[in-house]
């Protein structure tokens, strides 16, 4: 909706609209509204929104980022759980005729179907200042349910952004790093301090862009087993891979099998999950398949 200039994204107008509707912040919904136009510009730039794009926004709040998105994209669907924000959104988004609001818990929305209906099944861009209490289920839900995505650009807790982009050997490397990197290439576009939000969160934040792959960078014969192995490997961080995997009997991977596979791969028997790359986890999964005890 070119032509309209976003009016929110600063403390004065945010306070004014909150007072007008006597809005009460709901802590349980992770409500921290952006009040800094520079950060909003950065998010829109990192997401590379063009007039061709259809955007899904999760948690529009009072519509601050929604205004920016609507001004840049072809269309926006924003999903907001808090009913109290609906009259506010109607007010702040009047004049933008390319925005639709859905009042629902995002975890209950069929986003695949939404992309089909709104954009003919072509990839959509997800952009959000996420509610931090459900960051991981939202992001993993997008990937695992195969929502057609071209990118996901989101504000998350700084530590979570670090975990998403960490590689082997780093203290932040774990199951989340591998799960995200199986589907997308992460890139931290900005660090954002608490004073850019109202109310201020207790933690630092970061904008991360996840550029989704058309094909996963590795090919495992059994994707579900790959992720089960990854989870088991990081369940007990200080354990060796041999002990970690044998600790989960449902996997059917004894210490002996792991030892054999590690030797085949030229890895030491004492190796820990945190030392393995995604490629190595995929190779390990394929090799384990040949020996599994069921
Ligand atoms: N986008 C706004 C901004 O940047 O100012 C608000 C971001 S705020 C961090 C997170 C928003 O997500 C809130 O508006 C909150 O009510 C909403 N929210 C929380 N849980 C949700 C859920 N399960 N489904 C949809 N929206 C949710």
PDB file of C-alpha atoms and ligand atoms in Angstrom:
ATOM      1  CA  UNK A   1       0.000   0.000   0.000  1.00  0.00           C
ATOM      2  CA  UNK A   2       2.475   2.601  -1.130  1.00  0.00           C
ATOM      3  CA  UNK A   3       1.590   6.161  -0.205  1.00  0.00           C
ATOM      4  CA  UNK A   4       0.666   5.752   3.457  1.00  0.00           C
ATOM      5  CA  UNK A   5       3.343   6.583   6.000  1.00  0.00           C
ATOM      6  CA  UNK A   6       3.512   4.422   9.129  1.00  0.00           C
ATOM      7  CA  UNK A   7       2.413   6.479  12.145  1.00  0.00           C
ATOM      8  CA  UNK A   8       3.463   4.192  15.008  1.00  0.00           C
ATOM      9  CA  UNK A   9       6.994   3.056  15.880  1.00  0.00           C
ATOM     10  CA  UNK A  10       7.614   5.846  18.360  1.00  0.00           C
ATOM     11  CA  UNK A  11       6.818   6.181  22.092  1.00  0.00           C
ATOM     12  CA  UNK A  12       4.376   9.135  21.843  1.00  0.00           C
ATOM     13  CA  UNK A  13       1.954   7.625  19.341  1.00  0.00           C
ATOM     14  CA  UNK A  14       2.175   4.221  20.993  1.00  0.00           C
ATOM     15  CA  UNK A  15       1.248   5.651  24.407  1.00  0.00           C
ATOM     16  CA  UNK A  16      -1.532   7.703  22.839  1.00  0.00           C
ATOM     17  CA  UNK A  17      -3.196   4.712  21.189  1.00  0.00           C
ATOM     18  CA  UNK A  18      -2.752   2.504  24.275  1.00  0.00           C
ATOM     19  CA  UNK A  19      -4.420   5.177  26.443  1.00  0.00           C
ATOM     20  CA  UNK A  20      -7.199   5.791  23.938  1.00  0.00           C
ATOM     21  CA  UNK A  21      -8.258   2.143  24.221  1.00  0.00           C
ATOM     22  CA  UNK A  22      -7.201   1.699  27.892  1.00  0.00           C
ATOM     23  CA  UNK A  23      -5.130  -1.265  26.788  1.00  0.00           C
ATOM     24  CA  UNK A  24      -3.776  -3.519  29.545  1.00  0.00           C
ATOM     25  CA  UNK A  25      -0.603  -5.466  28.685  1.00  0.00           C
ATOM     26  CA  UNK A  26      -0.924  -9.252  29.027  1.00  0.00           C
ATOM     27  CA  UNK A  27       2.339 -10.658  30.296  1.00  0.00           C
ATOM     28  CA  UNK A  28       1.298 -14.208  29.378  1.00  0.00           C
ATOM     29  CA  UNK A  29       1.234 -13.213  25.697  1.00  0.00           C
ATOM     30  CA  UNK A  30       4.789 -11.854  25.637  1.00  0.00           C
ATOM     31  CA  UNK A  31       3.646  -8.357  24.688  1.00  0.00           C
ATOM     32  CA  UNK A  32       6.588  -6.034  24.097  1.00  0.00           C
ATOM     33  CA  UNK A  33       5.735  -3.520  21.415  1.00  0.00           C
ATOM     34  CA  UNK A  34       8.378  -1.945  19.197  1.00  0.00           C
ATOM     35  CA  UNK A  35       8.776   1.816  19.615  1.00  0.00           C
ATOM     36  CA  UNK A  36      11.843   2.448  17.456  1.00  0.00           C
ATOM     37  CA  UNK A  37      11.456   3.296  13.773  1.00  0.00           C
ATOM     38  CA  UNK A  38      15.138   2.510  13.011  1.00  0.00           C
ATOM     39  CA  UNK A  39      14.657  -1.066  14.196  1.00  0.00           C
ATOM     40  CA  UNK A  40      11.473  -1.353  12.133  1.00  0.00           C
ATOM     41  CA  UNK A  41      13.303  -0.109   9.044  1.00  0.00           C
ATOM     42  CA  UNK A  42      16.056  -2.663   9.694  1.00  0.00           C
ATOM     43  CA  UNK A  43      13.559  -5.531   9.938  1.00  0.00           C
ATOM     44  CA  UNK A  44      11.847  -4.539   6.687  1.00  0.00           C
ATOM     45  CA  UNK A  45      15.234  -4.223   4.973  1.00  0.00           C
ATOM     46  CA  UNK A  46      16.443  -7.586   6.310  1.00  0.00           C
ATOM     47  CA  UNK A  47      13.227  -9.236   5.088  1.00  0.00           C
ATOM     48  CA  UNK A  48      13.703  -7.639   1.639  1.00  0.00           C
ATOM     49  CA  UNK A  49       9.964  -7.079   1.205  1.00  0.00           C
ATOM     50  CA  UNK A  50       8.883  -6.103  -2.291  1.00  0.00           C
ATOM     51  CA  UNK A  51       5.503  -5.322  -3.845  1.00  0.00           C
ATOM     52  CA  UNK A  52       5.401  -8.916  -5.110  1.00  0.00           C
ATOM     53  CA  UNK A  53       5.554 -10.410  -1.621  1.00  0.00           C
ATOM     54  CA  UNK A  54       2.796 -11.831   0.504  1.00  0.00           C
ATOM     55  CA  UNK A  55       3.645 -11.528   4.192  1.00  0.00           C
ATOM     56  CA  UNK A  56       2.382 -13.438   7.197  1.00  0.00           C
ATOM     57  CA  UNK A  57       2.921 -11.532  10.430  1.00  0.00           C
ATOM     58  CA  UNK A  58       2.669 -13.322  13.763  1.00  0.00           C
ATOM     59  CA  UNK A  59       1.468 -11.141  16.648  1.00  0.00           C
ATOM     60  CA  UNK A  60       0.849  -7.685  15.168  1.00  0.00           C
ATOM     61  CA  UNK A  61       0.208  -6.111  18.612  1.00  0.00           C
ATOM     62  CA  UNK A  62      -1.101  -2.591  17.950  1.00  0.00           C
ATOM     63  CA  UNK A  63      -0.109  -2.831  14.285  1.00  0.00           C
ATOM     64  CA  UNK A  64       3.253  -1.055  14.427  1.00  0.00           C
ATOM     65  CA  UNK A  65       5.187  -3.368  12.118  1.00  0.00           C
ATOM     66  CA  UNK A  66       2.021  -4.240  10.214  1.00  0.00           C
ATOM     67  CA  UNK A  67       1.904  -0.652   8.910  1.00  0.00           C
ATOM     68  CA  UNK A  68       5.473  -0.966   7.608  1.00  0.00           C
ATOM     69  CA  UNK A  69       4.751  -4.364   6.062  1.00  0.00           C
ATOM     70  CA  UNK A  70       1.525  -3.207   4.430  1.00  0.00           C
ATOM     71  CA  UNK A  71       3.325  -0.202   2.964  1.00  0.00           C
ATOM     72  CA  UNK A  72       5.961  -2.452   1.373  1.00  0.00           C
ATOM     73  CA  UNK A  73       4.189  -5.710   0.418  1.00  0.00           C
ATOM     74  CA  UNK A  74       1.410  -6.802  -1.866  1.00  0.00           C
ATOM     75  CA  UNK A  75      -0.594  -8.177   1.025  1.00  0.00           C
ATOM     76  CA  UNK A  76      -0.340  -9.047   4.712  1.00  0.00           C
ATOM     77  CA  UNK A  77      -2.171 -11.493   6.945  1.00  0.00           C
ATOM     78  CA  UNK A  78      -1.520 -10.866  10.619  1.00  0.00           C
ATOM     79  CA  UNK A  79      -2.454 -13.391  13.290  1.00  0.00           C
ATOM     80  CA  UNK A  80      -3.102 -12.015  16.765  1.00  0.00           C
ATOM     81  CA  UNK A  81      -4.313 -13.994  19.787  1.00  0.00           C
ATOM     82  CA  UNK A  82      -5.368 -11.070  22.016  1.00  0.00           C
ATOM     83  CA  UNK A  83      -8.925 -10.017  21.247  1.00  0.00           C
ATOM     84  CA  UNK A  84      -8.402  -6.708  23.107  1.00  0.00           C
ATOM     85  CA  UNK A  85      -6.071  -5.607  20.300  1.00  0.00           C
ATOM     86  CA  UNK A  86      -8.675  -5.966  17.547  1.00  0.00           C
ATOM     87  CA  UNK A  87     -10.320  -2.509  17.877  1.00  0.00           C
ATOM     88  CA  UNK A  88      -6.852  -0.955  18.065  1.00  0.00           C
ATOM     89  CA  UNK A  89      -5.723  -2.741  14.892  1.00  0.00           C
ATOM     90  CA  UNK A  90      -8.883  -1.634  13.134  1.00  0.00           C
ATOM     91  CA  UNK A  91      -7.970   1.942  14.036  1.00  0.00           C
ATOM     92  CA  UNK A  92      -4.208   1.875  13.281  1.00  0.00           C
ATOM     93  CA  UNK A  93      -4.611  -0.053  10.022  1.00  0.00           C
ATOM     94  CA  UNK A  94      -7.456   1.932   8.533  1.00  0.00           C
ATOM     95  CA  UNK A  95      -6.455   3.090   5.103  1.00  0.00           C
ATOM     96  CA  UNK A  96      -4.354  -0.029   4.463  1.00  0.00           C
ATOM     97  CA  UNK A  97      -6.628  -2.144   2.286  1.00  0.00           C
ATOM     98  CA  UNK A  98      -4.152  -5.010   1.802  1.00  0.00           C
ATOM     99  CA  UNK A  99      -4.186  -6.271   5.415  1.00  0.00           C
ATOM    100  CA  UNK A 100      -6.265  -9.006   6.987  1.00  0.00           C
ATOM    101  CA  UNK A 101      -6.284  -9.773  10.710  1.00  0.00           C
ATOM    102  CA  UNK A 102      -7.011 -13.251  12.045  1.00  0.00           C
ATOM    103  CA  UNK A 103      -7.876 -13.428  15.747  1.00  0.00           C
ATOM    104  CA  UNK A 104      -6.405 -16.815  16.644  1.00  0.00           C
ATOM    105  CA  UNK A 105      -3.570 -18.625  18.359  1.00  0.00           C
ATOM    106  CA  UNK A 106      -0.938 -18.923  15.604  1.00  0.00           C
ATOM    107  CA  UNK A 107      -0.134 -22.478  16.704  1.00  0.00           C
ATOM    108  CA  UNK A 108      -3.687 -23.457  15.743  1.00  0.00           C
ATOM    109  CA  UNK A 109      -3.680 -21.842  12.305  1.00  0.00           C
ATOM    110  CA  UNK A 110      -3.077 -23.976   9.213  1.00  0.00           C
ATOM    111  CA  UNK A 111      -0.465 -21.725   7.617  1.00  0.00           C
ATOM    112  CA  UNK A 112       0.011 -24.026   4.641  1.00  0.00           C
ATOM    113  CA  UNK A 113      -3.643 -23.587   3.768  1.00  0.00           C
ATOM    114  CA  UNK A 114      -3.375 -19.849   4.370  1.00  0.00           C
ATOM    115  CA  UNK A 115      -0.469 -19.571   1.883  1.00  0.00           C
ATOM    116  CA  UNK A 116      -2.518 -21.584  -0.584  1.00  0.00           C
ATOM    117  CA  UNK A 117      -5.539 -19.301  -0.237  1.00  0.00           C
ATOM    118  CA  UNK A 118      -3.691 -15.993  -0.165  1.00  0.00           C
ATOM    119  CA  UNK A 119      -0.780 -16.576  -2.509  1.00  0.00           C
ATOM    120  CA  UNK A 120      -1.766 -19.581  -4.628  1.00  0.00           C
ATOM    121  CA  UNK A 121       0.644 -21.847  -2.686  1.00  0.00           C
ATOM    122  CA  UNK A 122       3.660 -19.729  -3.693  1.00  0.00           C
ATOM    123  CA  UNK A 123       6.222 -19.074  -0.941  1.00  0.00           C
ATOM    124  CA  UNK A 124       5.273 -16.378   1.565  1.00  0.00           C
ATOM    125  CA  UNK A 125       7.550 -14.338   3.810  1.00  0.00           C
ATOM    126  CA  UNK A 126       7.041 -14.588   7.550  1.00  0.00           C
ATOM    127  CA  UNK A 127       7.987 -11.465   9.467  1.00  0.00           C
ATOM    128  CA  UNK A 128       7.397 -11.044  13.185  1.00  0.00           C
ATOM    129  CA  UNK A 129       8.446  -9.641  16.493  1.00  0.00           C
ATOM    130  CA  UNK A 130       7.732 -12.987  18.119  1.00  0.00           C
ATOM    131  CA  UNK A 131       6.179 -13.654  21.515  1.00  0.00           C
ATOM    132  CA  UNK A 132       9.281 -15.174  23.144  1.00  0.00           C
ATOM    133  CA  UNK A 133       7.444 -17.825  25.176  1.00  0.00           C
ATOM    134  CA  UNK A 134       6.652 -19.784  21.991  1.00  0.00           C
ATOM    135  CA  UNK A 135       9.552 -18.905  19.656  1.00  0.00           C
ATOM    136  CA  UNK A 136      10.699 -22.497  19.062  1.00  0.00           C
ATOM    137  CA  UNK A 137       7.273 -24.105  18.459  1.00  0.00           C
ATOM    138  CA  UNK A 138       6.381 -21.300  16.038  1.00  0.00           C
ATOM    139  CA  UNK A 139       9.583 -21.556  13.990  1.00  0.00           C
ATOM    140  CA  UNK A 140       9.801 -25.354  14.009  1.00  0.00           C
ATOM    141  CA  UNK A 141       6.072 -25.556  13.211  1.00  0.00           C
ATOM    142  CA  UNK A 142       6.626 -23.424  10.082  1.00  0.00           C
ATOM    143  CA  UNK A 143       9.427 -25.707   8.893  1.00  0.00           C
ATOM    144  CA  UNK A 144       8.085 -29.096   9.912  1.00  0.00           C
ATOM    145  CA  UNK A 145       4.641 -28.509   8.449  1.00  0.00           C
ATOM    146  CA  UNK A 146       6.227 -27.479   5.170  1.00  0.00           C
ATOM    147  CA  UNK A 147       4.567 -24.088   4.934  1.00  0.00           C
ATOM    148  CA  UNK A 148       5.810 -22.672   1.591  1.00  0.00           C
ATOM    149  CA  UNK A 149       8.302 -20.073   2.778  1.00  0.00           C
ATOM    150  CA  UNK A 150      10.872 -17.912   1.043  1.00  0.00           C
ATOM    151  CA  UNK A 151      12.230 -16.517   4.302  1.00  0.00           C
ATOM    152  CA  UNK A 152      11.456 -16.022   7.983  1.00  0.00           C
ATOM    153  CA  UNK A 153      12.655 -12.745   9.497  1.00  0.00           C
ATOM    154  CA  UNK A 154      11.963 -12.570  13.201  1.00  0.00           C
ATOM    155  CA  UNK A 155      12.839 -10.786  16.407  1.00  0.00           C
ATOM    156  CA  UNK A 156      13.816 -13.337  19.025  1.00  0.00           C
ATOM    157  CA  UNK A 157      15.648 -13.420  22.329  1.00  0.00           C
ATOM    158  CA  UNK A 158      19.352 -12.753  21.648  1.00  0.00           C
ATOM    159  CA  UNK A 159      20.428 -16.106  23.154  1.00  0.00           C
ATOM    160  CA  UNK A 160      17.992 -17.956  20.915  1.00  0.00           C
ATOM    161  CA  UNK A 161      19.369 -16.197  17.809  1.00  0.00           C
ATOM    162  CA  UNK A 162      22.876 -17.248  18.904  1.00  0.00           C
ATOM    163  CA  UNK A 163      21.755 -20.852  19.322  1.00  0.00           C
ATOM    164  CA  UNK A 164      20.101 -20.867  15.895  1.00  0.00           C
ATOM    165  CA  UNK A 165      23.245 -19.801  14.077  1.00  0.00           C
ATOM    166  CA  UNK A 166      25.856 -21.648  16.183  1.00  0.00           C
ATOM    167  CA  UNK A 167      28.153 -24.251  14.644  1.00  0.00           C
ATOM    168  CA  UNK A 168      29.986 -27.305  16.085  1.00  0.00           C
ATOM    169  CA  UNK A 169      32.299 -26.597  18.990  1.00  0.00           C
ATOM    170  CA  UNK A 170      30.416 -23.521  20.172  1.00  0.00           C
ATOM    171  CA  UNK A 171      28.718 -23.613  23.578  1.00  0.00           C
ATOM    172  CA  UNK A 172      25.481 -22.468  21.908  1.00  0.00           C
ATOM    173  CA  UNK A 173      25.446 -25.350  19.416  1.00  0.00           C
ATOM    174  CA  UNK A 174      22.662 -27.840  19.960  1.00  0.00           C
ATOM    175  CA  UNK A 175      19.491 -29.478  18.681  1.00  0.00           C
ATOM    176  CA  UNK A 176      17.919 -26.107  17.799  1.00  0.00           C
ATOM    177  CA  UNK A 177      20.967 -25.064  15.708  1.00  0.00           C
ATOM    178  CA  UNK A 178      20.827 -28.300  13.726  1.00  0.00           C
ATOM    179  CA  UNK A 179      17.045 -28.295  13.310  1.00  0.00           C
ATOM    180  CA  UNK A 180      17.016 -24.701  12.026  1.00  0.00           C
ATOM    181  CA  UNK A 181      20.075 -25.204   9.793  1.00  0.00           C
ATOM    182  CA  UNK A 182      18.492 -28.264   8.196  1.00  0.00           C
ATOM    183  CA  UNK A 183      15.785 -26.011   6.770  1.00  0.00           C
ATOM    184  CA  UNK A 184      17.394 -22.580   6.477  1.00  0.00           C
ATOM    185  CA  UNK A 185      20.538 -20.478   6.451  1.00  0.00           C
ATOM    186  CA  UNK A 186      20.493 -18.178   9.494  1.00  0.00           C
ATOM    187  CA  UNK A 187      21.846 -14.645   9.493  1.00  0.00           C
ATOM    188  CA  UNK A 188      21.641 -12.207  12.420  1.00  0.00           C
ATOM    189  CA  UNK A 189      20.680  -8.825  10.955  1.00  0.00           C
ATOM    190  CA  UNK A 190      20.639  -6.712  14.130  1.00  0.00           C
ATOM    191  CA  UNK A 191      20.961  -6.759  17.889  1.00  0.00           C
ATOM    192  CA  UNK A 192      18.178  -4.842  19.594  1.00  0.00           C
ATOM    193  CA  UNK A 193      18.400  -3.522  23.180  1.00  0.00           C
ATOM    194  CA  UNK A 194      15.429  -3.578  25.632  1.00  0.00           C
ATOM    195  CA  UNK A 195      14.801   0.198  25.355  1.00  0.00           C
ATOM    196  CA  UNK A 196      13.419  -0.257  21.818  1.00  0.00           C
ATOM    197  CA  UNK A 197      10.300  -1.918  23.287  1.00  0.00           C
ATOM    198  CA  UNK A 198       7.381  -0.964  25.491  1.00  0.00           C
ATOM    199  CA  UNK A 199       7.368  -2.417  28.100  1.00  0.00           C
ATOM    200  CA  UNK A 200      11.074  -3.261  28.141  1.00  0.00           C
ATOM    201  CA  UNK A 201      11.836  -6.990  28.095  1.00  0.00           C
ATOM    202  CA  UNK A 202      14.316  -8.328  30.673  1.00  0.00           C
ATOM    203  CA  UNK A 203      16.479  -9.837  27.917  1.00  0.00           C
ATOM    204  CA  UNK A 204      18.339  -8.582  24.854  1.00  0.00           C
ATOM    205  CA  UNK A 205      16.831  -9.283  21.440  1.00  0.00           C
ATOM    206  CA  UNK A 206      18.060  -9.894  17.911  1.00  0.00           C
ATOM    207  CA  UNK A 207      16.588  -9.890  14.429  1.00  0.00           C
ATOM    208  CA  UNK A 208      17.412 -13.129  12.640  1.00  0.00           C
ATOM    209  CA  UNK A 209      16.713 -13.907   9.015  1.00  0.00           C
ATOM    210  CA  UNK A 210      16.268 -17.552   8.099  1.00  0.00           C
ATOM    211  CA  UNK A 211      16.691 -18.017   4.377  1.00  0.00           C
ATOM    212  CA  UNK A 212      14.873 -21.254   3.600  1.00  0.00           C
ATOM    213  CA  UNK A 213      16.494 -23.889   1.379  1.00  0.00           C
ATOM    214  CA  UNK A 214      14.624 -25.380  -1.537  1.00  0.00           C
ATOM    215  CA  UNK A 215      16.269 -28.701  -0.666  1.00  0.00           C
ATOM    216  CA  UNK A 216      17.798 -29.568   2.730  1.00  0.00           C
ATOM    217  CA  UNK A 217      21.616 -29.211   2.617  1.00  0.00           C
ATOM    218  CA  UNK A 218      21.978 -32.879   3.615  1.00  0.00           C
ATOM    219  CA  UNK A 219      20.012 -35.921   2.613  1.00  0.00           C
ATOM    220  CA  UNK A 220      19.232 -38.454   5.361  1.00  0.00           C
ATOM    221  CA  UNK A 221      17.402 -41.622   4.397  1.00  0.00           C
ATOM    222  CA  UNK A 222      15.219 -41.307   7.491  1.00  0.00           C
ATOM    223  CA  UNK A 223      14.526 -37.691   8.502  1.00  0.00           C
ATOM    224  CA  UNK A 224      12.614 -38.642  11.668  1.00  0.00           C
ATOM    225  CA  UNK A 225      15.521 -40.822  12.862  1.00  0.00           C
ATOM    226  CA  UNK A 226      17.997 -38.022  12.080  1.00  0.00           C
ATOM    227  CA  UNK A 227      16.115 -35.638  14.384  1.00  0.00           C
ATOM    228  CA  UNK A 228      15.615 -38.315  17.058  1.00  0.00           C
ATOM    229  CA  UNK A 229      19.392 -38.945  17.038  1.00  0.00           C
ATOM    230  CA  UNK A 230      20.135 -35.213  17.208  1.00  0.00           C
ATOM    231  CA  UNK A 231      17.775 -34.754  20.172  1.00  0.00           C
ATOM    232  CA  UNK A 232      19.216 -37.766  22.007  1.00  0.00           C
ATOM    233  CA  UNK A 233      22.787 -36.535  21.392  1.00  0.00           C
ATOM    234  CA  UNK A 234      22.134 -33.216  23.091  1.00  0.00           C
ATOM    235  CA  UNK A 235      19.811 -34.440  25.854  1.00  0.00           C
ATOM    236  CA  UNK A 236      22.782 -34.906  28.114  1.00  0.00           C
ATOM    237  CA  UNK A 237      25.372 -32.502  26.860  1.00  0.00           C
ATOM    238  CA  UNK A 238      28.362 -33.851  28.749  1.00  0.00           C
ATOM    239  CA  UNK A 239      27.739 -37.429  27.686  1.00  0.00           C
ATOM    240  CA  UNK A 240      29.613 -39.071  24.853  1.00  0.00           C
ATOM    241  CA  UNK A 241      27.553 -39.844  21.764  1.00  0.00           C
ATOM    242  CA  UNK A 242      27.769 -43.571  22.589  1.00  0.00           C
ATOM    243  CA  UNK A 243      26.209 -43.062  26.022  1.00  0.00           C
ATOM    244  CA  UNK A 244      23.712 -40.440  24.846  1.00  0.00           C
ATOM    245  CA  UNK A 245      22.248 -42.646  22.116  1.00  0.00           C
ATOM    246  CA  UNK A 246      22.134 -45.848  24.163  1.00  0.00           C
ATOM    247  CA  UNK A 247      20.279 -43.887  26.858  1.00  0.00           C
ATOM    248  CA  UNK A 248      17.197 -43.701  24.603  1.00  0.00           C
ATOM    249  CA  UNK A 249      16.122 -47.363  24.189  1.00  0.00           C
ATOM    250  CA  UNK A 250      13.362 -46.488  21.685  1.00  0.00           C
ATOM    251  CA  UNK A 251      16.107 -45.601  19.187  1.00  0.00           C
ATOM    252  CA  UNK A 252      17.341 -49.210  19.202  1.00  0.00           C
ATOM    253  CA  UNK A 253      20.959 -48.016  18.972  1.00  0.00           C
ATOM    254  CA  UNK A 254      23.271 -49.872  21.353  1.00  0.00           C
ATOM    255  CA  UNK A 255      26.715 -48.653  22.416  1.00  0.00           C
ATOM    256  CA  UNK A 256      28.194 -51.327  20.163  1.00  0.00           C
ATOM    257  CA  UNK A 257      26.381 -50.035  17.073  1.00  0.00           C
ATOM    258  CA  UNK A 258      27.465 -46.458  17.778  1.00  0.00           C
ATOM    259  CA  UNK A 259      31.051 -47.617  18.331  1.00  0.00           C
ATOM    260  CA  UNK A 260      31.058 -49.468  15.009  1.00  0.00           C
ATOM    261  CA  UNK A 261      29.612 -46.501  13.124  1.00  0.00           C
ATOM    262  CA  UNK A 262      32.007 -44.021  14.720  1.00  0.00           C
ATOM    263  CA  UNK A 263      34.956 -46.202  13.705  1.00  0.00           C
ATOM    264  CA  UNK A 264      33.617 -46.387  10.143  1.00  0.00           C
ATOM    265  CA  UNK A 265      33.389 -42.600  10.111  1.00  0.00           C
ATOM    266  CA  UNK A 266      36.898 -42.181  11.515  1.00  0.00           C
ATOM    267  CA  UNK A 267      35.640 -40.482  14.673  1.00  0.00           C
ATOM    268  CA  UNK A 268      36.974 -41.168  18.206  1.00  0.00           C
ATOM    269  CA  UNK A 269      34.849 -43.383  20.474  1.00  0.00           C
ATOM    270  CA  UNK A 270      34.713 -40.542  23.029  1.00  0.00           C
ATOM    271  CA  UNK A 271      33.251 -38.001  20.605  1.00  0.00           C
ATOM    272  CA  UNK A 272      30.356 -35.817  21.844  1.00  0.00           C
ATOM    273  CA  UNK A 273      27.365 -34.697  19.807  1.00  0.00           C
ATOM    274  CA  UNK A 274      28.513 -31.075  20.023  1.00  0.00           C
ATOM    275  CA  UNK A 275      31.510 -31.889  17.781  1.00  0.00           C
ATOM    276  CA  UNK A 276      29.456 -33.257  14.868  1.00  0.00           C
ATOM    277  CA  UNK A 277      28.324 -31.250  11.850  1.00  0.00           C
ATOM    278  CA  UNK A 278      24.873 -31.651  10.284  1.00  0.00           C
ATOM    279  CA  UNK A 279      26.505 -33.666   7.476  1.00  0.00           C
ATOM    280  CA  UNK A 280      28.080 -36.012  10.016  1.00  0.00           C
ATOM    281  CA  UNK A 281      24.758 -36.493  11.813  1.00  0.00           C
ATOM    282  CA  UNK A 282      23.150 -37.370   8.464  1.00  0.00           C
ATOM    283  CA  UNK A 283      25.922 -39.846   7.657  1.00  0.00           C
ATOM    284  CA  UNK A 284      25.733 -41.364  11.131  1.00  0.00           C
ATOM    285  CA  UNK A 285      21.943 -41.780  10.741  1.00  0.00           C
ATOM    286  CA  UNK A 286      22.301 -43.563   7.402  1.00  0.00           C
ATOM    287  CA  UNK A 287      25.005 -45.879   8.744  1.00  0.00           C
ATOM    288  CA  UNK A 288      23.042 -46.654  11.921  1.00  0.00           C
ATOM    289  CA  UNK A 289      20.056 -47.709   9.787  1.00  0.00           C
ATOM    290  CA  UNK A 290      22.061 -50.666   8.520  1.00  0.00           C
ATOM    291  CA  UNK A 291      22.662 -52.014  12.035  1.00  0.00           C
ATOM    292  CA  UNK A 292      19.579 -51.005  14.012  1.00  0.00           C
ATOM    293  CA  UNK A 293      18.119 -53.761  16.172  1.00  0.00           C
ATOM    294  CA  UNK A 294      14.517 -53.698  14.851  1.00  0.00           C
TER     295      UNK A 294
HETATM  296  N1  LIG B   1       4.346  -6.871  16.383  1.00  0.00           N
HETATM  297  C1  LIG B   1       4.119  -6.045  17.555  1.00  0.00           C
HETATM  298  C2  LIG B   1       5.292  -5.096  17.704  1.00  0.00           C
HETATM  299  O1  LIG B   1       6.360  -5.402  17.170  1.00  0.00           O
HETATM  300  O2  LIG B   1       5.145  -4.066  18.372  1.00  0.00           O
HETATM  301  C3  LIG B   1       3.907  -6.875  18.821  1.00  0.00           C
HETATM  302  C4  LIG B   1       4.973  -7.903  19.148  1.00  0.00           C
HETATM  303  S1  LIG B   1       4.788  -8.646  20.718  1.00  0.00           S
HETATM  304  C5  LIG B   1       6.456  -9.090  21.095  1.00  0.00           C
HETATM  305  C6  LIG B   1       4.092 -10.244  20.401  1.00  0.00           C
HETATM  306  C7  LIG B   1       2.646 -10.251  19.937  1.00  0.00           C
HETATM  307  O3  LIG B   1       2.226 -11.602  19.720  1.00  0.00           O
HETATM  308  C8  LIG B   1       1.637  -9.675  20.918  1.00  0.00           C
HETATM  309  O4  LIG B   1       0.768  -8.807  20.246  1.00  0.00           O
HETATM  310  C9  LIG B   1       0.889 -10.889  21.459  1.00  0.00           C
HETATM  311  O5  LIG B   1      -0.433 -10.597  21.886  1.00  0.00           O
HETATM  312  C10 LIG B   1       0.927 -11.804  20.254  1.00  0.00           C
HETATM  313  N2  LIG B   1       0.803 -13.245  20.581  1.00  0.00           N
HETATM  314  C11 LIG B   1       1.225 -13.891  21.694  1.00  0.00           C
HETATM  315  N3  LIG B   1       0.953 -15.195  21.633  1.00  0.00           N
HETATM  316  C12 LIG B   1       0.364 -15.406  20.430  1.00  0.00           C
HETATM  317  C13 LIG B   1      -0.146 -16.563  19.780  1.00  0.00           C
HETATM  318  N4  LIG B   1      -0.088 -17.771  20.346  1.00  0.00           N
HETATM  319  N5  LIG B   1      -0.720 -16.415  18.561  1.00  0.00           N
HETATM  320  C14 LIG B   1      -0.783 -15.185  17.961  1.00  0.00           C
HETATM  321  N6  LIG B   1      -0.312 -14.058  18.535  1.00  0.00           N
HETATM  322  C15 LIG B   1       0.257 -14.160  19.748  1.00  0.00           C
END
